[in-house]
Amino acid sequence: MRYAYETLLRLYPNSYRAIFGKEMTSVFELATGDYRRHGLATYARFLCTELLGLLTGAFAMWTDEYISRSRRRPCTPFLISLLAGAAITVVFQGGFYLGMGQHKTTHAPAPQTPQTTPDLLLPLVIAGGVLVFISVFSAAFVWNMRIIGNRTGRLKPIWMPGTAASARRRP
Amino acid sequence: MRKKLPPQTEATPLTEPVFLVLLSLVQAPRHGYALLKDTETLSDGRVRLSTGTLYGVIHRLLESKWIERFETDDTSRDKQSYRLTSRGRKFLQAELARMKQLTRAATACLKSSEA
């Protein structure tokens, strides 16, 4: 049981495990001995509570770790990548709208003939929304890859400037 | 760099595990297993903390300096004792005052509805 518990403890961040790992295992062993004497049902309930506690605890600790790391890390590059994505979208969409406007004025139908071309507003809005979504998603993806690359030090995506150097600094 | 806020402030009420752990440490410094048993006793067996929850609470309380590690004769890496700091005691008293006020208000409401 101790081995299973220590394996589950690996779900926690290293920094947390280094401080509390041994202590938690020791308390778990004492509690196991205690609850085993109270019968199988109590023991099974205790094990379920422990499993749930470990999983939720690990999730909470990783959330804390992530928040504290993102506080330490400056968010300027992320904002810059978001702004760059938004600027590219605006340029492309602006060009598209201008092109469509010119096309409409040069190929305007005669006033007598009924308008046969469908209304393009809805498809344009949908296309714009898709472009915005793709740009934001790609910026977030690139940023996450940088974080993962820095954290593990193994991915080292060479196509991102600065990532390989910062990954090399970490042990 | 932004200043890190403590996990618990005066404005936020304490969770039950945090409250029970603080209450247990008011009496005497305790180690992890003693805290586990004492919280169960204090809550009449209603609250059974898992080690994951207990050490999550201890970690947060240590970070916000409400409790501190306490060196005893049998202190080892497997068995650490913790004690309440003056800051922790102050927040516990504030929480108790808040609970008393709530109890008074609830009692008054119930009495007026019965009358």
PDB file of C-alpha atoms in Angstrom:
ATOM      1  CA  MET A   1       0.000   0.000   0.000  1.00  0.00           C
ATOM      2  CA  ARG A   2       2.915   2.274   0.788  1.00  0.00           C
ATOM      3  CA  TYR A   3       4.306   1.737  -2.700  1.00  0.00           C
ATOM      4  CA  ALA A   4       0.929   2.603  -4.278  1.00  0.00           C
ATOM      5  CA  TYR A   5       0.724   5.744  -2.146  1.00  0.00           C
ATOM      6  CA  GLU A   6       4.243   6.837  -3.074  1.00  0.00           C
ATOM      7  CA  THR A   7       3.431   6.247  -6.729  1.00  0.00           C
ATOM      8  CA  LEU A   8       0.341   8.443  -6.452  1.00  0.00           C
ATOM      9  CA  LEU A   9       2.404  11.095  -4.685  1.00  0.00           C
ATOM     10  CA  ARG A  10       4.299  11.504  -7.954  1.00  0.00           C
ATOM     11  CA  LEU A  11       1.247  13.375  -9.208  1.00  0.00           C
ATOM     12  CA  TYR A  12       2.289  16.298  -7.006  1.00  0.00           C
ATOM     13  CA  PRO A  13       4.835  18.934  -8.095  1.00  0.00           C
ATOM     14  CA  ASN A  14       8.448  18.100  -7.229  1.00  0.00           C
ATOM     15  CA  SER A  15       8.854  21.097  -4.930  1.00  0.00           C
ATOM     16  CA  TYR A  16       5.836  20.059  -2.869  1.00  0.00           C
ATOM     17  CA  ARG A  17       6.878  16.407  -2.747  1.00  0.00           C
ATOM     18  CA  ALA A  18      10.348  17.331  -1.530  1.00  0.00           C
ATOM     19  CA  ILE A  19       8.886  19.142   1.482  1.00  0.00           C
ATOM     20  CA  PHE A  20       5.896  16.983   2.446  1.00  0.00           C
ATOM     21  CA  GLY A  21       6.388  13.651   0.646  1.00  0.00           C
ATOM     22  CA  LYS A  22       8.046  11.667   3.443  1.00  0.00           C
ATOM     23  CA  GLU A  23       5.789  13.168   6.075  1.00  0.00           C
ATOM     24  CA  MET A  24       2.630  12.366   4.129  1.00  0.00           C
ATOM     25  CA  THR A  25       3.727   8.773   3.593  1.00  0.00           C
ATOM     26  CA  SER A  26       4.491   8.362   7.291  1.00  0.00           C
ATOM     27  CA  VAL A  27       1.078   9.780   8.307  1.00  0.00           C
ATOM     28  CA  PHE A  28      -0.629   7.584   5.724  1.00  0.00           C
ATOM     29  CA  GLU A  29       1.055   4.472   7.139  1.00  0.00           C
ATOM     30  CA  LEU A  30      -0.026   5.345  10.683  1.00  0.00           C
ATOM     31  CA  ALA A  31      -3.593   6.016   9.530  1.00  0.00           C
ATOM     32  CA  THR A  32      -3.645   2.779   7.500  1.00  0.00           C
ATOM     33  CA  GLY A  33      -2.721   0.742  10.560  1.00  0.00           C
ATOM     34  CA  ASP A  34      -5.387   2.526  12.559  1.00  0.00           C
ATOM     35  CA  TYR A  35      -8.245   2.167  10.071  1.00  0.00           C
ATOM     36  CA  ARG A  36      -7.420  -1.458   9.256  1.00  0.00           C
ATOM     37  CA  ARG A  37      -8.409  -2.386  12.793  1.00  0.00           C
ATOM     38  CA  HIS A  38     -11.905  -0.903  12.293  1.00  0.00           C
ATOM     39  CA  GLY A  39     -13.012  -3.416   9.687  1.00  0.00           C
ATOM     40  CA  LEU A  40     -12.977  -3.800   5.936  1.00  0.00           C
ATOM     41  CA  ALA A  41     -15.740  -1.281   5.162  1.00  0.00           C
ATOM     42  CA  THR A  42     -14.055   1.515   7.152  1.00  0.00           C
ATOM     43  CA  TYR A  43     -10.709   0.633   5.613  1.00  0.00           C
ATOM     44  CA  ALA A  44     -12.130   0.705   2.070  1.00  0.00           C
ATOM     45  CA  ARG A  45     -13.784   4.059   2.765  1.00  0.00           C
ATOM     46  CA  PHE A  46     -10.520   5.401   4.139  1.00  0.00           C
ATOM     47  CA  LEU A  47      -8.659   4.278   0.997  1.00  0.00           C
ATOM     48  CA  CYS A  48     -11.261   5.908  -1.258  1.00  0.00           C
ATOM     49  CA  THR A  49     -11.019   9.170   0.717  1.00  0.00           C
ATOM     50  CA  GLU A  50      -7.235   9.052   0.476  1.00  0.00           C
ATOM     51  CA  LEU A  51      -7.319   8.483  -3.278  1.00  0.00           C
ATOM     52  CA  LEU A  52      -9.775  11.320  -3.807  1.00  0.00           C
ATOM     53  CA  GLY A  53      -7.804  13.598  -1.463  1.00  0.00           C
ATOM     54  CA  LEU A  54      -4.570  12.878  -3.300  1.00  0.00           C
ATOM     55  CA  LEU A  55      -6.095  13.573  -6.696  1.00  0.00           C
ATOM     56  CA  THR A  56      -7.784  16.822  -5.671  1.00  0.00           C
ATOM     57  CA  GLY A  57      -4.710  17.853  -3.670  1.00  0.00           C
ATOM     58  CA  ALA A  58      -2.421  17.275  -6.644  1.00  0.00           C
ATOM     59  CA  PHE A  59      -4.728  19.276  -8.879  1.00  0.00           C
ATOM     60  CA  ALA A  60      -4.829  22.141  -6.361  1.00  0.00           C
ATOM     61  CA  MET A  61      -1.034  22.120  -5.961  1.00  0.00           C
ATOM     62  CA  TRP A  62      -0.431  22.171  -9.707  1.00  0.00           C
ATOM     63  CA  THR A  63      -2.893  25.065 -10.016  1.00  0.00           C
ATOM     64  CA  ASP A  64      -1.019  26.944  -7.266  1.00  0.00           C
ATOM     65  CA  GLU A  65       2.290  26.161  -8.944  1.00  0.00           C
ATOM     66  CA  TYR A  66       1.046  27.323 -12.327  1.00  0.00           C
ATOM     67  CA  ILE A  67      -0.353  30.558 -10.874  1.00  0.00           C
ATOM     68  CA  SER A  68       2.847  31.353  -8.958  1.00  0.00           C
ATOM     69  CA  ARG A  69       4.966  30.620 -12.055  1.00  0.00           C
ATOM     70  CA  SER A  70       2.810  32.803 -14.279  1.00  0.00           C
ATOM     71  CA  ARG A  71       3.088  35.582 -11.667  1.00  0.00           C
ATOM     72  CA  ARG A  72       6.877  35.360 -11.799  1.00  0.00           C
ATOM     73  CA  ARG A  73       6.903  35.249 -15.595  1.00  0.00           C
ATOM     74  CA  PRO A  74       6.332  38.585 -17.376  1.00  0.00           C
ATOM     75  CA  CYS A  75       3.193  38.503 -19.521  1.00  0.00           C
ATOM     76  CA  THR A  76       4.481  41.040 -22.095  1.00  0.00           C
ATOM     77  CA  PRO A  77       5.453  38.449 -24.774  1.00  0.00           C
ATOM     78  CA  PHE A  78       2.014  36.870 -24.485  1.00  0.00           C
ATOM     79  CA  LEU A  79       0.308  40.248 -24.925  1.00  0.00           C
ATOM     80  CA  ILE A  80       2.580  41.076 -27.851  1.00  0.00           C
ATOM     81  CA  SER A  81       1.735  37.777 -29.576  1.00  0.00           C
ATOM     82  CA  LEU A  82      -1.978  38.408 -29.001  1.00  0.00           C
ATOM     83  CA  LEU A  83      -1.717  41.939 -30.384  1.00  0.00           C
ATOM     84  CA  ALA A  84       0.274  40.705 -33.385  1.00  0.00           C
ATOM     85  CA  GLY A  85      -2.390  38.084 -34.095  1.00  0.00           C
ATOM     86  CA  ALA A  86      -5.115  40.704 -33.819  1.00  0.00           C
ATOM     87  CA  ALA A  87      -3.190  43.111 -36.109  1.00  0.00           C
ATOM     88  CA  ILE A  88      -2.719  40.424 -38.776  1.00  0.00           C
ATOM     89  CA  THR A  89      -6.419  39.603 -38.599  1.00  0.00           C
ATOM     90  CA  VAL A  90      -7.389  43.267 -38.930  1.00  0.00           C
ATOM     91  CA  VAL A  91      -5.104  43.734 -41.959  1.00  0.00           C
ATOM     92  CA  PHE A  92      -6.444  40.654 -43.752  1.00  0.00           C
ATOM     93  CA  GLN A  93     -10.062  41.372 -42.910  1.00  0.00           C
ATOM     94  CA  GLY A  94      -9.713  45.043 -43.846  1.00  0.00           C
ATOM     95  CA  GLY A  95      -8.212  44.087 -47.204  1.00  0.00           C
ATOM     96  CA  PHE A  96     -10.971  41.580 -47.785  1.00  0.00           C
ATOM     97  CA  TYR A  97     -13.751  44.083 -46.977  1.00  0.00           C
ATOM     98  CA  LEU A  98     -12.139  46.786 -49.139  1.00  0.00           C
ATOM     99  CA  GLY A  99     -11.772  44.337 -52.038  1.00  0.00           C
ATOM    100  CA  MET A 100     -15.390  43.292 -51.724  1.00  0.00           C
ATOM    101  CA  GLY A 101     -16.520  46.940 -51.586  1.00  0.00           C
ATOM    102  CA  GLN A 102     -14.609  47.767 -54.760  1.00  0.00           C
ATOM    103  CA  HIS A 103     -15.990  44.668 -56.458  1.00  0.00           C
ATOM    104  CA  LYS A 104     -19.540  45.712 -55.558  1.00  0.00           C
ATOM    105  CA  THR A 105     -19.146  49.292 -56.851  1.00  0.00           C
ATOM    106  CA  THR A 106     -17.490  48.271 -60.166  1.00  0.00           C
ATOM    107  CA  HIS A 107     -19.907  45.416 -60.802  1.00  0.00           C
ATOM    108  CA  ALA A 108     -23.024  47.168 -59.504  1.00  0.00           C
ATOM    109  CA  PRO A 109     -26.196  45.924 -61.208  1.00  0.00           C
ATOM    110  CA  ALA A 110     -28.377  48.262 -63.234  1.00  0.00           C
ATOM    111  CA  PRO A 111     -31.126  49.896 -61.178  1.00  0.00           C
ATOM    112  CA  GLN A 112     -33.869  48.247 -63.201  1.00  0.00           C
ATOM    113  CA  THR A 113     -32.623  44.693 -62.861  1.00  0.00           C
ATOM    114  CA  PRO A 114     -33.411  42.862 -59.626  1.00  0.00           C
ATOM    115  CA  GLN A 115     -30.462  41.945 -57.385  1.00  0.00           C
ATOM    116  CA  THR A 116     -29.554  38.336 -57.938  1.00  0.00           C
ATOM    117  CA  THR A 117     -26.345  38.085 -55.854  1.00  0.00           C
ATOM    118  CA  PRO A 118     -26.931  36.849 -52.289  1.00  0.00           C
ATOM    119  CA  ASP A 119     -26.211  39.027 -49.255  1.00  0.00           C
ATOM    120  CA  LEU A 120     -22.560  38.510 -48.266  1.00  0.00           C
ATOM    121  CA  LEU A 121     -22.727  40.075 -44.805  1.00  0.00           C
ATOM    122  CA  LEU A 122     -23.322  36.868 -42.842  1.00  0.00           C
ATOM    123  CA  PRO A 123     -20.569  34.819 -44.548  1.00  0.00           C
ATOM    124  CA  LEU A 124     -18.168  37.744 -44.077  1.00  0.00           C
ATOM    125  CA  VAL A 125     -18.945  37.973 -40.367  1.00  0.00           C
ATOM    126  CA  ILE A 126     -18.497  34.203 -39.988  1.00  0.00           C
ATOM    127  CA  ALA A 127     -15.189  34.323 -41.904  1.00  0.00           C
ATOM    128  CA  GLY A 128     -14.007  37.185 -39.664  1.00  0.00           C
ATOM    129  CA  GLY A 129     -14.954  35.279 -36.526  1.00  0.00           C
ATOM    130  CA  VAL A 130     -13.098  32.185 -37.740  1.00  0.00           C
ATOM    131  CA  LEU A 131     -10.009  34.299 -38.502  1.00  0.00           C
ATOM    132  CA  VAL A 132     -10.072  35.871 -35.029  1.00  0.00           C
ATOM    133  CA  PHE A 133     -10.500  32.447 -33.419  1.00  0.00           C
ATOM    134  CA  ILE A 134      -7.638  30.948 -35.406  1.00  0.00           C
ATOM    135  CA  SER A 135      -5.280  33.832 -34.588  1.00  0.00           C
ATOM    136  CA  VAL A 136      -6.037  33.750 -30.851  1.00  0.00           C
ATOM    137  CA  PHE A 137      -5.822  29.954 -30.777  1.00  0.00           C
ATOM    138  CA  SER A 138      -2.496  29.894 -32.614  1.00  0.00           C
ATOM    139  CA  ALA A 139      -1.019  32.568 -30.332  1.00  0.00           C
ATOM    140  CA  ALA A 140      -2.110  30.582 -27.272  1.00  0.00           C
ATOM    141  CA  PHE A 141      -0.733  27.370 -28.797  1.00  0.00           C
ATOM    142  CA  VAL A 142       2.666  28.929 -29.486  1.00  0.00           C
ATOM    143  CA  TRP A 143       2.784  30.338 -25.984  1.00  0.00           C
ATOM    144  CA  ASN A 144       1.925  26.990 -24.419  1.00  0.00           C
ATOM    145  CA  MET A 145       4.616  25.279 -26.482  1.00  0.00           C
ATOM    146  CA  ARG A 146       7.129  27.781 -25.158  1.00  0.00           C
ATOM    147  CA  ILE A 147       6.047  27.084 -21.575  1.00  0.00           C
ATOM    148  CA  ILE A 148       6.190  23.305 -22.081  1.00  0.00           C
ATOM    149  CA  GLY A 149       9.554  23.558 -23.830  1.00  0.00           C
ATOM    150  CA  ASN A 150      11.002  25.656 -21.034  1.00  0.00           C
ATOM    151  CA  ARG A 151       9.605  23.442 -18.313  1.00  0.00           C
ATOM    152  CA  THR A 152      10.709  20.073 -19.580  1.00  0.00           C
ATOM    153  CA  GLY A 153      13.890  21.188 -21.314  1.00  0.00           C
ATOM    154  CA  ARG A 154      13.423  18.263 -23.660  1.00  0.00           C
ATOM    155  CA  LEU A 155      11.214  19.591 -26.442  1.00  0.00           C
ATOM    156  CA  LYS A 156      13.453  22.513 -27.384  1.00  0.00           C
ATOM    157  CA  PRO A 157      11.506  23.736 -30.402  1.00  0.00           C
ATOM    158  CA  ILE A 158      14.303  25.332 -32.423  1.00  0.00           C
ATOM    159  CA  TRP A 159      11.866  27.315 -34.516  1.00  0.00           C
ATOM    160  CA  MET A 160      11.112  29.567 -31.561  1.00  0.00           C
ATOM    161  CA  PRO A 161      13.793  32.118 -30.814  1.00  0.00           C
ATOM    162  CA  GLY A 162      15.011  32.125 -27.236  1.00  0.00           C
ATOM    163  CA  THR A 163      13.350  28.864 -26.184  1.00  0.00           C
ATOM    164  CA  ALA A 164      16.338  26.583 -26.680  1.00  0.00           C
ATOM    165  CA  ALA A 165      18.645  28.927 -24.777  1.00  0.00           C
ATOM    166  CA  SER A 166      16.292  29.246 -21.828  1.00  0.00           C
ATOM    167  CA  ALA A 167      15.715  25.460 -21.805  1.00  0.00           C
ATOM    168  CA  ARG A 168      19.477  24.861 -21.643  1.00  0.00           C
ATOM    169  CA  ARG A 169      19.756  26.970 -18.496  1.00  0.00           C
ATOM    170  CA  ARG A 170      17.488  24.604 -16.561  1.00  0.00           C
ATOM    171  CA  PRO A 171      18.925  21.394 -15.111  1.00  0.00           C
TER     172      PRO A 171
ATOM    173  CA  MET B   1       7.004  41.778  -9.848  1.00  0.00           C
ATOM    174  CA  ARG B   2       3.509  41.563  -8.431  1.00  0.00           C
ATOM    175  CA  LYS B   3       3.133  41.084  -4.707  1.00  0.00           C
ATOM    176  CA  LYS B   4       1.802  37.652  -3.811  1.00  0.00           C
ATOM    177  CA  LEU B   5      -1.410  37.771  -1.835  1.00  0.00           C
ATOM    178  CA  PRO B   6      -1.900  35.408   1.090  1.00  0.00           C
ATOM    179  CA  PRO B   7      -4.362  32.590   0.324  1.00  0.00           C
ATOM    180  CA  GLN B   8      -6.702  33.578   3.138  1.00  0.00           C
ATOM    181  CA  THR B   9      -7.541  37.133   4.018  1.00  0.00           C
ATOM    182  CA  GLU B  10      -9.840  38.666   6.569  1.00  0.00           C
ATOM    183  CA  ALA B  11     -12.582  39.073   3.992  1.00  0.00           C
ATOM    184  CA  THR B  12     -12.826  35.374   3.118  1.00  0.00           C
ATOM    185  CA  PRO B  13     -14.330  32.959   5.615  1.00  0.00           C
ATOM    186  CA  LEU B  14     -12.184  29.963   6.541  1.00  0.00           C
ATOM    187  CA  THR B  15     -12.981  26.547   5.137  1.00  0.00           C
ATOM    188  CA  GLU B  16     -13.884  23.851   7.624  1.00  0.00           C
ATOM    189  CA  PRO B  17     -10.585  21.899   7.357  1.00  0.00           C
ATOM    190  CA  VAL B  18      -8.567  25.106   7.822  1.00  0.00           C
ATOM    191  CA  PHE B  19     -10.687  26.125  10.788  1.00  0.00           C
ATOM    192  CA  LEU B  20     -10.375  22.701  12.428  1.00  0.00           C
ATOM    193  CA  VAL B  21      -6.610  22.543  11.918  1.00  0.00           C
ATOM    194  CA  LEU B  22      -6.171  26.006  13.445  1.00  0.00           C
ATOM    195  CA  LEU B  23      -8.452  25.084  16.312  1.00  0.00           C
ATOM    196  CA  SER B  24      -6.453  21.941  16.948  1.00  0.00           C
ATOM    197  CA  LEU B  25      -3.197  23.884  17.009  1.00  0.00           C
ATOM    198  CA  VAL B  26      -4.562  26.399  19.534  1.00  0.00           C
ATOM    199  CA  GLN B  27      -4.250  23.788  22.258  1.00  0.00           C
ATOM    200  CA  ALA B  28      -0.707  22.598  21.576  1.00  0.00           C
ATOM    201  CA  PRO B  29       1.816  22.067  18.775  1.00  0.00           C
ATOM    202  CA  ARG B  30       1.004  18.887  16.852  1.00  0.00           C
ATOM    203  CA  HIS B  31       2.382  16.753  14.073  1.00  0.00           C
ATOM    204  CA  GLY B  32       0.476  15.534  11.017  1.00  0.00           C
ATOM    205  CA  TYR B  33      -1.096  12.366  12.386  1.00  0.00           C
ATOM    206  CA  ALA B  34      -2.151  14.050  15.640  1.00  0.00           C
ATOM    207  CA  LEU B  35      -3.805  16.796  13.565  1.00  0.00           C
ATOM    208  CA  LEU B  36      -5.649  14.171  11.530  1.00  0.00           C
ATOM    209  CA  LYS B  37      -7.048  12.524  14.649  1.00  0.00           C
ATOM    210  CA  ASP B  38      -7.761  15.777  16.460  1.00  0.00           C
ATOM    211  CA  THR B  39      -9.770  17.291  13.601  1.00  0.00           C
ATOM    212  CA  GLU B  40     -11.888  14.139  13.602  1.00  0.00           C
ATOM    213  CA  THR B  41     -12.459  14.418  17.346  1.00  0.00           C
ATOM    214  CA  LEU B  42     -13.211  18.142  17.208  1.00  0.00           C
ATOM    215  CA  SER B  43     -15.872  17.590  14.545  1.00  0.00           C
ATOM    216  CA  ASP B  44     -17.397  14.581  16.367  1.00  0.00           C
ATOM    217  CA  GLY B  45     -16.248  12.240  13.619  1.00  0.00           C
ATOM    218  CA  ARG B  46     -18.025  14.251  10.921  1.00  0.00           C
ATOM    219  CA  VAL B  47     -14.855  15.482   9.194  1.00  0.00           C
ATOM    220  CA  ARG B  48     -12.226  12.925   8.240  1.00  0.00           C
ATOM    221  CA  LEU B  49      -9.379  14.628   6.464  1.00  0.00           C
ATOM    222  CA  SER B  50      -7.294  12.694   3.979  1.00  0.00           C
ATOM    223  CA  THR B  51      -3.532  13.198   4.048  1.00  0.00           C
ATOM    224  CA  GLY B  52      -3.766  15.043   0.712  1.00  0.00           C
ATOM    225  CA  THR B  53      -6.287  17.533   2.099  1.00  0.00           C
ATOM    226  CA  LEU B  54      -4.450  17.898   5.418  1.00  0.00           C
ATOM    227  CA  TYR B  55      -1.090  18.665   3.837  1.00  0.00           C
ATOM    228  CA  GLY B  56      -2.726  20.981   1.305  1.00  0.00           C
ATOM    229  CA  VAL B  57      -4.111  22.945   4.250  1.00  0.00           C
ATOM    230  CA  ILE B  58      -0.765  22.853   6.088  1.00  0.00           C
ATOM    231  CA  HIS B  59       1.046  24.049   2.962  1.00  0.00           C
ATOM    232  CA  ARG B  60      -1.294  27.023   2.558  1.00  0.00           C
ATOM    233  CA  LEU B  61      -1.161  27.925   6.240  1.00  0.00           C
ATOM    234  CA  LEU B  62       2.645  27.774   6.217  1.00  0.00           C
ATOM    235  CA  GLU B  63       2.758  29.990   3.132  1.00  0.00           C
ATOM    236  CA  SER B  64       0.521  32.607   4.728  1.00  0.00           C
ATOM    237  CA  LYS B  65       2.511  32.291   7.981  1.00  0.00           C
ATOM    238  CA  TRP B  66      -0.477  31.352  10.100  1.00  0.00           C
ATOM    239  CA  ILE B  67       1.391  28.304  11.391  1.00  0.00           C
ATOM    240  CA  GLU B  68       5.072  27.448  11.589  1.00  0.00           C
ATOM    241  CA  ARG B  69       7.271  24.391  11.920  1.00  0.00           C
ATOM    242  CA  PHE B  70       8.175  23.581  15.469  1.00  0.00           C
ATOM    243  CA  GLU B  71      11.350  21.749  16.456  1.00  0.00           C
ATOM    244  CA  THR B  72      10.894  19.029  19.069  1.00  0.00           C
ATOM    245  CA  ASP B  73      13.170  16.267  20.326  1.00  0.00           C
ATOM    246  CA  ASP B  74      11.697  13.665  17.969  1.00  0.00           C
ATOM    247  CA  THR B  75      11.537  16.009  14.962  1.00  0.00           C
ATOM    248  CA  SER B  76      12.630  14.197  11.829  1.00  0.00           C
ATOM    249  CA  ARG B  77      11.854  14.538   8.157  1.00  0.00           C
ATOM    250  CA  ASP B  78       8.972  12.077   8.594  1.00  0.00           C
ATOM    251  CA  LYS B  79       7.528  13.726  11.677  1.00  0.00           C
ATOM    252  CA  GLN B  80       7.283  17.503  11.761  1.00  0.00           C
ATOM    253  CA  SER B  81       5.388  19.432  14.406  1.00  0.00           C
ATOM    254  CA  TYR B  82       3.463  22.617  13.709  1.00  0.00           C
ATOM    255  CA  ARG B  83       2.293  25.414  15.945  1.00  0.00           C
ATOM    256  CA  LEU B  84       0.050  28.445  15.591  1.00  0.00           C
ATOM    257  CA  THR B  85       1.661  31.851  15.069  1.00  0.00           C
ATOM    258  CA  SER B  86       0.309  35.086  16.532  1.00  0.00           C
ATOM    259  CA  ARG B  87      -0.912  36.024  13.057  1.00  0.00           C
ATOM    260  CA  GLY B  88      -2.829  32.744  12.799  1.00  0.00           C
ATOM    261  CA  ARG B  89      -4.316  33.253  16.250  1.00  0.00           C
ATOM    262  CA  LYS B  90      -5.473  36.729  15.256  1.00  0.00           C
ATOM    263  CA  PHE B  91      -7.232  35.438  12.140  1.00  0.00           C
ATOM    264  CA  LEU B  92      -8.810  32.581  14.075  1.00  0.00           C
ATOM    265  CA  GLN B  93     -10.190  35.039  16.608  1.00  0.00           C
ATOM    266  CA  ALA B  94     -11.559  37.198  13.782  1.00  0.00           C
ATOM    267  CA  GLU B  95     -13.229  34.136  12.266  1.00  0.00           C
ATOM    268  CA  LEU B  96     -14.742  33.204  15.625  1.00  0.00           C
ATOM    269  CA  ALA B  97     -16.115  36.722  16.025  1.00  0.00           C
ATOM    270  CA  ARG B  98     -17.638  36.502  12.539  1.00  0.00           C
ATOM    271  CA  MET B  99     -19.246  33.151  13.362  1.00  0.00           C
ATOM    272  CA  LYS B 100     -20.594  34.462  16.682  1.00  0.00           C
ATOM    273  CA  GLN B 101     -22.158  37.422  14.909  1.00  0.00           C
ATOM    274  CA  LEU B 102     -23.747  35.091  12.337  1.00  0.00           C
ATOM    275  CA  THR B 103     -25.081  32.812  15.073  1.00  0.00           C
ATOM    276  CA  ARG B 104     -26.590  35.789  16.923  1.00  0.00           C
ATOM    277  CA  ALA B 105     -28.262  37.041  13.733  1.00  0.00           C
ATOM    278  CA  ALA B 106     -29.583  33.569  12.846  1.00  0.00           C
ATOM    279  CA  THR B 107     -30.949  33.036  16.370  1.00  0.00           C
ATOM    280  CA  ALA B 108     -32.678  36.417  16.301  1.00  0.00           C
ATOM    281  CA  CYS B 109     -34.227  35.618  12.898  1.00  0.00           C
ATOM    282  CA  LEU B 110     -35.504  32.242  14.071  1.00  0.00           C
ATOM    283  CA  LYS B 111     -36.949  33.716  17.272  1.00  0.00           C
ATOM    284  CA  SER B 112     -38.766  36.467  15.392  1.00  0.00           C
ATOM    285  CA  SER B 113     -40.211  33.965  12.899  1.00  0.00           C
ATOM    286  CA  GLU B 114     -41.472  31.704  15.711  1.00  0.00           C
ATOM    287  CA  ALA B 115     -43.053  34.578  17.646  1.00  0.00           C
TER     288      ALA B 115
END
